[in-house]
Structure formats: C-alpha cells, structure tokens
Amino acid sequence: MHNDYLSELFSDADIPMFMLDTSGVITHWNAAIAKLLDVDSSDFTGIPIDTALHSIKNISIREPINVSTLLRLELSELNLLHKGESARPEKLKITCHAGPDEQHILCIGHHITQQEEFSQPQKNLQKQYQEFIKTTSAPVFVIDEQGTIIEWNAAMEDATGHKESSAQTKNLIDHFTRGNETIRLRKILDQAAQGIFMPFFDLVLLTKSGKNVRLKANVYPRYNLQSESTDIVCISQQQAVQKSESLKAIQTDKLATLGEMATSVAHELNQPLNVIRMAAGNTLKRMDKLPMEANYLRDKLKRISEQTERAATIINHMRMFGRNADEAPAPIQPKLAIHGALGLIGEQLRLAEINVLVETIDTPLWVKGHQIQLEQVLINLLTNARDAINSNTTGEKRILIKLDATDDHARITLEDNGGGIDTIAIDRLFEPFFTTKEMGLGTGLGLSVSYGIIQEMGGSIDATNVNKSACFTILLPLLLIT
C-alpha cells in the first residue's frame, strides 16, 4: 500500500484489515485483524498469507489456500473456523478486493455468526470510505446496479468537467458513454453487479465538452453486513498518469538492459578499434619507406573511415536505445527492429554459442509504434531465451525468429530450445516483478514492460510451449503504406 490516500484509511479503520502484495506476502496488518483472529498484536508483516494463517493455533482453514488463485481474484474470500473459548466455534470470513494501485490486494475480515458485534465498526468504515472517496486524488465514483450515479468525487469532476451535482442521479451508461463503449461498459457493470471483480480495464467517458477522457479503472461490488451487494465502486486513474508511470518502467528496463549489454557492446567496439589501430600502425611503418604509395595510403584511410563509421553506428544505436521515446508513434518496419535488436545483443548470443536463425518475408511490413521500443521487446525475449538455453540445453543451442503476416497483422514469433516454460508460471509471465530466475538474476520487469509496449501498439503478445520449446508470438496491426 504505497498510496497515501489508502494508508490513512487502513491505519484508522476499526474493521479488521490487511494487505497482500503480488507475491502473497502481507504488507500491512492492523490491530483489528489480530483481535478478530484472537492472537496477540504481533505484526505479521513480511510473512506469506498461508504461512501466517497456518501459524495461528486457534484458527483452522476450511479449504486450502491457493495464493495464486487468490491473487488473480478468482477466489474472493477465505473461510476460517475460530476455535476459541466460546461455546460453539465461530465462522470467520475474509473477503479480498483488488487494490487501486494494481500492486496489492485488500483483505477485510468479519464474523459470519456474530456479525452484530461489528455493526459499529462497519459504520465507521463506511464513514471513512466516504471520506476517502471525497478526498482522494484518484477519480472515484459509485453507482447502483442500474448504473445510476450515487457518488462522484472532485477528481471525477476534474477529469470529466461534470460537477457532482449534475452527475448524481444520472445513468452513467446513458449520459457518459457512446457507441461501442456503451455496450462494453454495460457488460462490465453487469459482471460487477454479479460479484465479479473487474480489475484494470480501460474506461472511456464523455467529458462536458463532448471529448473522450480515458481512465484505467478497477470496478468491484460493495457489500452490506448480510453479504448483499449494495452498489458498485469504481476507482480509477487517468491514462496520462498511468502513461507516465509506464514510460518510467520502460526507461528503467531499458537502462537495466544497457547495463547487461555493456560487455557485449565493448566487444563490438573493440573490433573496429583494433582494425583502425592496425591500419594506422601499418601506415606509420610504411611512411619510413619513401616514396609512399598513394593506392596503399588510400586503402588504409578508407578502411579507417569505414571502421570509424561502424563504431559510430554502434554508439549512436546505443544512444537512441537509451533515450526516452518522446515523439509520437510512427510507421516502422518490424524487420528493421529485429535486425536492430540482434545488432545490440547478437554478440552476446554468439559468445554463448547460440545459433540464431531469422526467417522474414520479402514484402515490407509496416506497423505503428517506436522502433526502439519494439527492439526493447525483442531484446527482452532474446535475453530470456539465452538464459533458458544456457541453463537447460546441453546440445545444440538455437533461437528461431520468424516474421510473416496474417490477413491484418504482422506476426513475430521467437522460439528457443531452452526447455519451455513451467506450466505454473506461464499464466503469470507478464505480471510486474514476477520472475522465474534466481534471486539477483532478474528484475521481473522485462516481460511486463514488453506486454505494455505491445499493448500500446494495439497488438498482443502471448507465450506457449511447443515441443519443449518456449514460443512467444507478437501480433501487431498492419498499416497500409502506399
């Protein structure tokens, strides 16, 4: 929980609450949850949720905890049995909600058999929640199951230009969406009304001036003490803010990649420098033998010039790769991005004795984006393939890159013979900070950043296992260039 507006809500809440990060580790634990579970107020921060609950003697877990399922919000609650001093065991329930920062899960605990004990804390939490909606800098609104707006905070006023007084009692879908967005949002809200959490989807609303405002939204139902859905809450973030954070992640990943490639690039630069040194040295020796032959001198100077250009090309490519992509997306050729990526990491692959095969079609393919960012995606995939091959392959080491086209997409596939991807990990590959590598060998950002780049280009990226080989497929919408 890194957002200030949630920190205050959490620390002041009388209702039992704790937070999990994306790895299932408890990041925050308040005194009320300790009281509910009848344990001392010792802090469980930093302990995995399953370890923490299994360590409490008076608590039995009614079904196994599947942390990965819980984190994907496929399981919305944990049911526990409290074996305290009471005459009969008490049922406890912990409900889980997606955090608005996309990095945490909020867990709230309460009795089922003795809910009346928590009526006042529930009221206090409701009051704090309403205060949070009013004061947070995140755009937040609340609607009923028919889509009628109940609450509309100041940040929503800033984002849309619609004042709360004019927005309240209006139907969100009828008055703030149009076209395909109306149909799409109606489906999302119908699912939320059925108790299905809808995290991290794109929400497009009409502003007062008639323009579109894009938000990244989390929608989930809110319940009363009888576990009845009362309304739907939407906590969102403007795309411009999210875009800024995405660009920071992209730049962080690029700089990490540059650092990893330093040895390879140094080797690449040494080759033209050695040629220049030898050409200059031979020329100096020849100068002692007069007269100097013009053709000999011309040949050596031409070689020096060519190698200088080669070194400059390597340096300029590194400089371009490392800078921010501030310009607007433009038509680019995936084929050039493939060659550019191999120009930066190819020496590493050669030193690792990995044979890289490239198969491309002759027809030029055009897509919209940033070539440097597409190179970054390919370098991330090539780096992961290299690491997998080095760890798991004893015979021939091979990477195959193909570029072809479907009816309306350019398709890039990258396949390696590094043993494939663990079936447990394959569904989480593109999550931020998730890595299958040993501690210190991976940031867990590469594939997450790659996913964001491809999505920003309007495309898709997915991973599969093919004959014990990992295969990544990138699809990018084709542009018609005349």
PDB file of N, CA, C and O in Angstrom, residues 222-247:
ATOM      1  N   ARG A 222     -19.803  -3.500  -3.683  1.00  0.00           N
ATOM      2  CA  ARG A 222     -19.676  -3.233  -2.252  1.00  0.00           C
ATOM      3  C   ARG A 222     -20.824  -3.954  -1.551  1.00  0.00           C
ATOM      4  O   ARG A 222     -21.956  -3.959  -2.045  1.00  0.00           O
ATOM      5  N   TYR A 223     -20.534  -4.553  -0.381  1.00  0.00           N
ATOM      6  CA  TYR A 223     -21.500  -5.409   0.292  1.00  0.00           C
ATOM      7  C   TYR A 223     -21.899  -4.832   1.655  1.00  0.00           C
ATOM      8  O   TYR A 223     -21.121  -4.094   2.288  1.00  0.00           O
ATOM      9  N   ASN A 224     -23.101  -5.223   2.121  1.00  0.00           N
ATOM     10  CA  ASN A 224     -23.513  -4.882   3.476  1.00  0.00           C
ATOM     11  C   ASN A 224     -23.202  -6.047   4.416  1.00  0.00           C
ATOM     12  O   ASN A 224     -22.581  -7.037   4.006  1.00  0.00           O
ATOM     13  N   LEU A 225     -23.639  -5.953   5.663  1.00  0.00           N
ATOM     14  CA  LEU A 225     -23.324  -6.993   6.654  1.00  0.00           C
ATOM     15  C   LEU A 225     -23.962  -8.337   6.314  1.00  0.00           C
ATOM     16  O   LEU A 225     -23.499  -9.390   6.753  1.00  0.00           O
ATOM     17  N   GLN A 226     -25.018  -8.309   5.529  1.00  0.00           N
ATOM     18  CA  GLN A 226     -25.679  -9.557   5.157  1.00  0.00           C
ATOM     19  C   GLN A 226     -25.087 -10.141   3.876  1.00  0.00           C
ATOM     20  O   GLN A 226     -25.663 -11.036   3.263  1.00  0.00           O
ATOM     21  N   SER A 227     -23.906  -9.634   3.481  1.00  0.00           N
ATOM     22  CA  SER A 227     -23.202 -10.080   2.275  1.00  0.00           C
ATOM     23  C   SER A 227     -24.028  -9.846   1.014  1.00  0.00           C
ATOM     24  O   SER A 227     -23.915 -10.569   0.030  1.00  0.00           O
ATOM     25  N   GLU A 228     -24.881  -8.815   1.036  1.00  0.00           N
ATOM     26  CA  GLU A 228     -25.679  -8.448  -0.125  1.00  0.00           C
ATOM     27  C   GLU A 228     -24.993  -7.300  -0.858  1.00  0.00           C
ATOM     28  O   GLU A 228     -24.532  -6.344  -0.239  1.00  0.00           O
ATOM     29  N   SER A 229     -24.951  -7.394  -2.183  1.00  0.00           N
ATOM     30  CA  SER A 229     -24.350  -6.335  -2.981  1.00  0.00           C
ATOM     31  C   SER A 229     -25.236  -5.098  -2.918  1.00  0.00           C
ATOM     32  O   SER A 229     -26.437  -5.164  -3.189  1.00  0.00           O
ATOM     33  N   THR A 230     -24.660  -3.958  -2.547  1.00  0.00           N
ATOM     34  CA  THR A 230     -25.432  -2.732  -2.399  1.00  0.00           C
ATOM     35  C   THR A 230     -25.196  -1.755  -3.545  1.00  0.00           C
ATOM     36  O   THR A 230     -26.109  -1.058  -3.970  1.00  0.00           O
ATOM     37  N   ASP A 231     -23.972  -1.669  -4.018  1.00  0.00           N
ATOM     38  CA  ASP A 231     -23.654  -0.761  -5.113  1.00  0.00           C
ATOM     39  C   ASP A 231     -22.314  -1.161  -5.720  1.00  0.00           C
ATOM     40  O   ASP A 231     -21.707  -2.152  -5.311  1.00  0.00           O
ATOM     41  N   ILE A 232     -21.876  -0.418  -6.712  1.00  0.00           N
ATOM     42  CA  ILE A 232     -20.647  -0.730  -7.434  1.00  0.00           C
ATOM     43  C   ILE A 232     -19.695   0.455  -7.326  1.00  0.00           C
ATOM     44  O   ILE A 232     -20.090   1.596  -7.587  1.00  0.00           O
ATOM     45  N   VAL A 233     -18.467   0.175  -6.939  1.00  0.00           N
ATOM     46  CA  VAL A 233     -17.450   1.213  -6.757  1.00  0.00           C
ATOM     47  C   VAL A 233     -16.449   1.138  -7.904  1.00  0.00           C
ATOM     48  O   VAL A 233     -16.004   0.053  -8.292  1.00  0.00           O
ATOM     49  N   CYS A 234     -16.084   2.286  -8.433  1.00  0.00           N
ATOM     50  CA  CYS A 234     -15.067   2.355  -9.482  1.00  0.00           C
ATOM     51  C   CYS A 234     -13.964   3.306  -9.035  1.00  0.00           C
ATOM     52  O   CYS A 234     -14.212   4.493  -8.814  1.00  0.00           O
ATOM     53  N   ILE A 235     -12.762   2.770  -8.838  1.00  0.00           N
ATOM     54  CA  ILE A 235     -11.579   3.569  -8.508  1.00  0.00           C
ATOM     55  C   ILE A 235     -10.677   3.552  -9.731  1.00  0.00           C
ATOM     56  O   ILE A 235     -10.332   2.485 -10.239  1.00  0.00           O
ATOM     57  N   SER A 236     -10.296   4.722 -10.213  1.00  0.00           N
ATOM     58  CA  SER A 236      -9.604   4.786 -11.491  1.00  0.00           C
ATOM     59  C   SER A 236      -8.396   5.713 -11.453  1.00  0.00           C
ATOM     60  O   SER A 236      -8.101   6.338 -10.433  1.00  0.00           O
ATOM     61  N   GLN A 237      -7.732   5.779 -12.567  1.00  0.00           N
ATOM     62  CA  GLN A 237      -6.557   6.626 -12.720  1.00  0.00           C
ATOM     63  C   GLN A 237      -6.546   7.125 -14.154  1.00  0.00           C
ATOM     64  O   GLN A 237      -6.818   6.374 -15.091  1.00  0.00           O
ATOM     65  N   GLN A 238      -6.254   8.430 -14.324  1.00  0.00           N
ATOM     66  CA  GLN A 238      -6.225   8.969 -15.674  1.00  0.00           C
ATOM     67  C   GLN A 238      -5.079   8.366 -16.459  1.00  0.00           C
ATOM     68  O   GLN A 238      -3.993   8.150 -15.941  1.00  0.00           O
ATOM     69  N   GLN A 239      -5.329   8.095 -17.749  1.00  0.00           N
ATOM     70  CA  GLN A 239      -4.355   7.427 -18.589  1.00  0.00           C
ATOM     71  C   GLN A 239      -3.052   8.211 -18.679  1.00  0.00           C
ATOM     72  O   GLN A 239      -1.988   7.632 -18.829  1.00  0.00           O
ATOM     73  N   ALA A 240      -3.125   9.536 -18.599  1.00  0.00           N
ATOM     74  CA  ALA A 240      -1.899  10.333 -18.683  1.00  0.00           C
ATOM     75  C   ALA A 240      -0.973  10.018 -17.523  1.00  0.00           C
ATOM     76  O   ALA A 240       0.247   9.903 -17.681  1.00  0.00           O
ATOM     77  N   VAL A 241      -1.556   9.821 -16.326  1.00  0.00           N
ATOM     78  CA  VAL A 241      -0.745   9.463 -15.149  1.00  0.00           C
ATOM     79  C   VAL A 241      -0.194   8.071 -15.320  1.00  0.00           C
ATOM     80  O   VAL A 241       0.987   7.803 -15.077  1.00  0.00           O
ATOM     81  N   GLN A 242      -1.076   7.149 -15.762  1.00  0.00           N
ATOM     82  CA  GLN A 242      -0.633   5.769 -15.960  1.00  0.00           C
ATOM     83  C   GLN A 242       0.436   5.702 -17.048  1.00  0.00           C
ATOM     84  O   GLN A 242       1.395   4.951 -16.956  1.00  0.00           O
ATOM     85  N   LYS A 243       0.247   6.511 -18.112  1.00  0.00           N
ATOM     86  CA  LYS A 243       1.218   6.536 -19.203  1.00  0.00           C
ATOM     87  C   LYS A 243       2.578   6.971 -18.697  1.00  0.00           C
ATOM     88  O   LYS A 243       3.616   6.421 -19.064  1.00  0.00           O
ATOM     89  N   SER A 244       2.584   7.988 -17.797  1.00  0.00           N
ATOM     90  CA  SER A 244       3.850   8.467 -17.240  1.00  0.00           C
ATOM     91  C   SER A 244       4.552   7.363 -16.468  1.00  0.00           C
ATOM     92  O   SER A 244       5.768   7.170 -16.597  1.00  0.00           O
ATOM     93  N   GLU A 245       3.772   6.610 -15.652  1.00  0.00           N
ATOM     94  CA  GLU A 245       4.368   5.516 -14.887  1.00  0.00           C
ATOM     95  C   GLU A 245       4.858   4.413 -15.811  1.00  0.00           C
ATOM     96  O   GLU A 245       5.903   3.803 -15.574  1.00  0.00           O
ATOM     97  N   SER A 246       4.103   4.156 -16.890  1.00  0.00           N
ATOM     98  CA  SER A 246       4.511   3.134 -17.850  1.00  0.00           C
ATOM     99  C   SER A 246       5.820   3.512 -18.524  1.00  0.00           C
ATOM    100  O   SER A 246       6.705   2.672 -18.707  1.00  0.00           O
ATOM    101  N   LEU A 247       5.960   4.790 -18.898  1.00  0.00           N
ATOM    102  CA  LEU A 247       7.195   5.244 -19.542  1.00  0.00           C
ATOM    103  C   LEU A 247       8.383   5.124 -18.600  1.00  0.00           C
ATOM    104  O   LEU A 247       9.497   4.805 -19.022  1.00  0.00           O
TER     105      LEU A 247
END
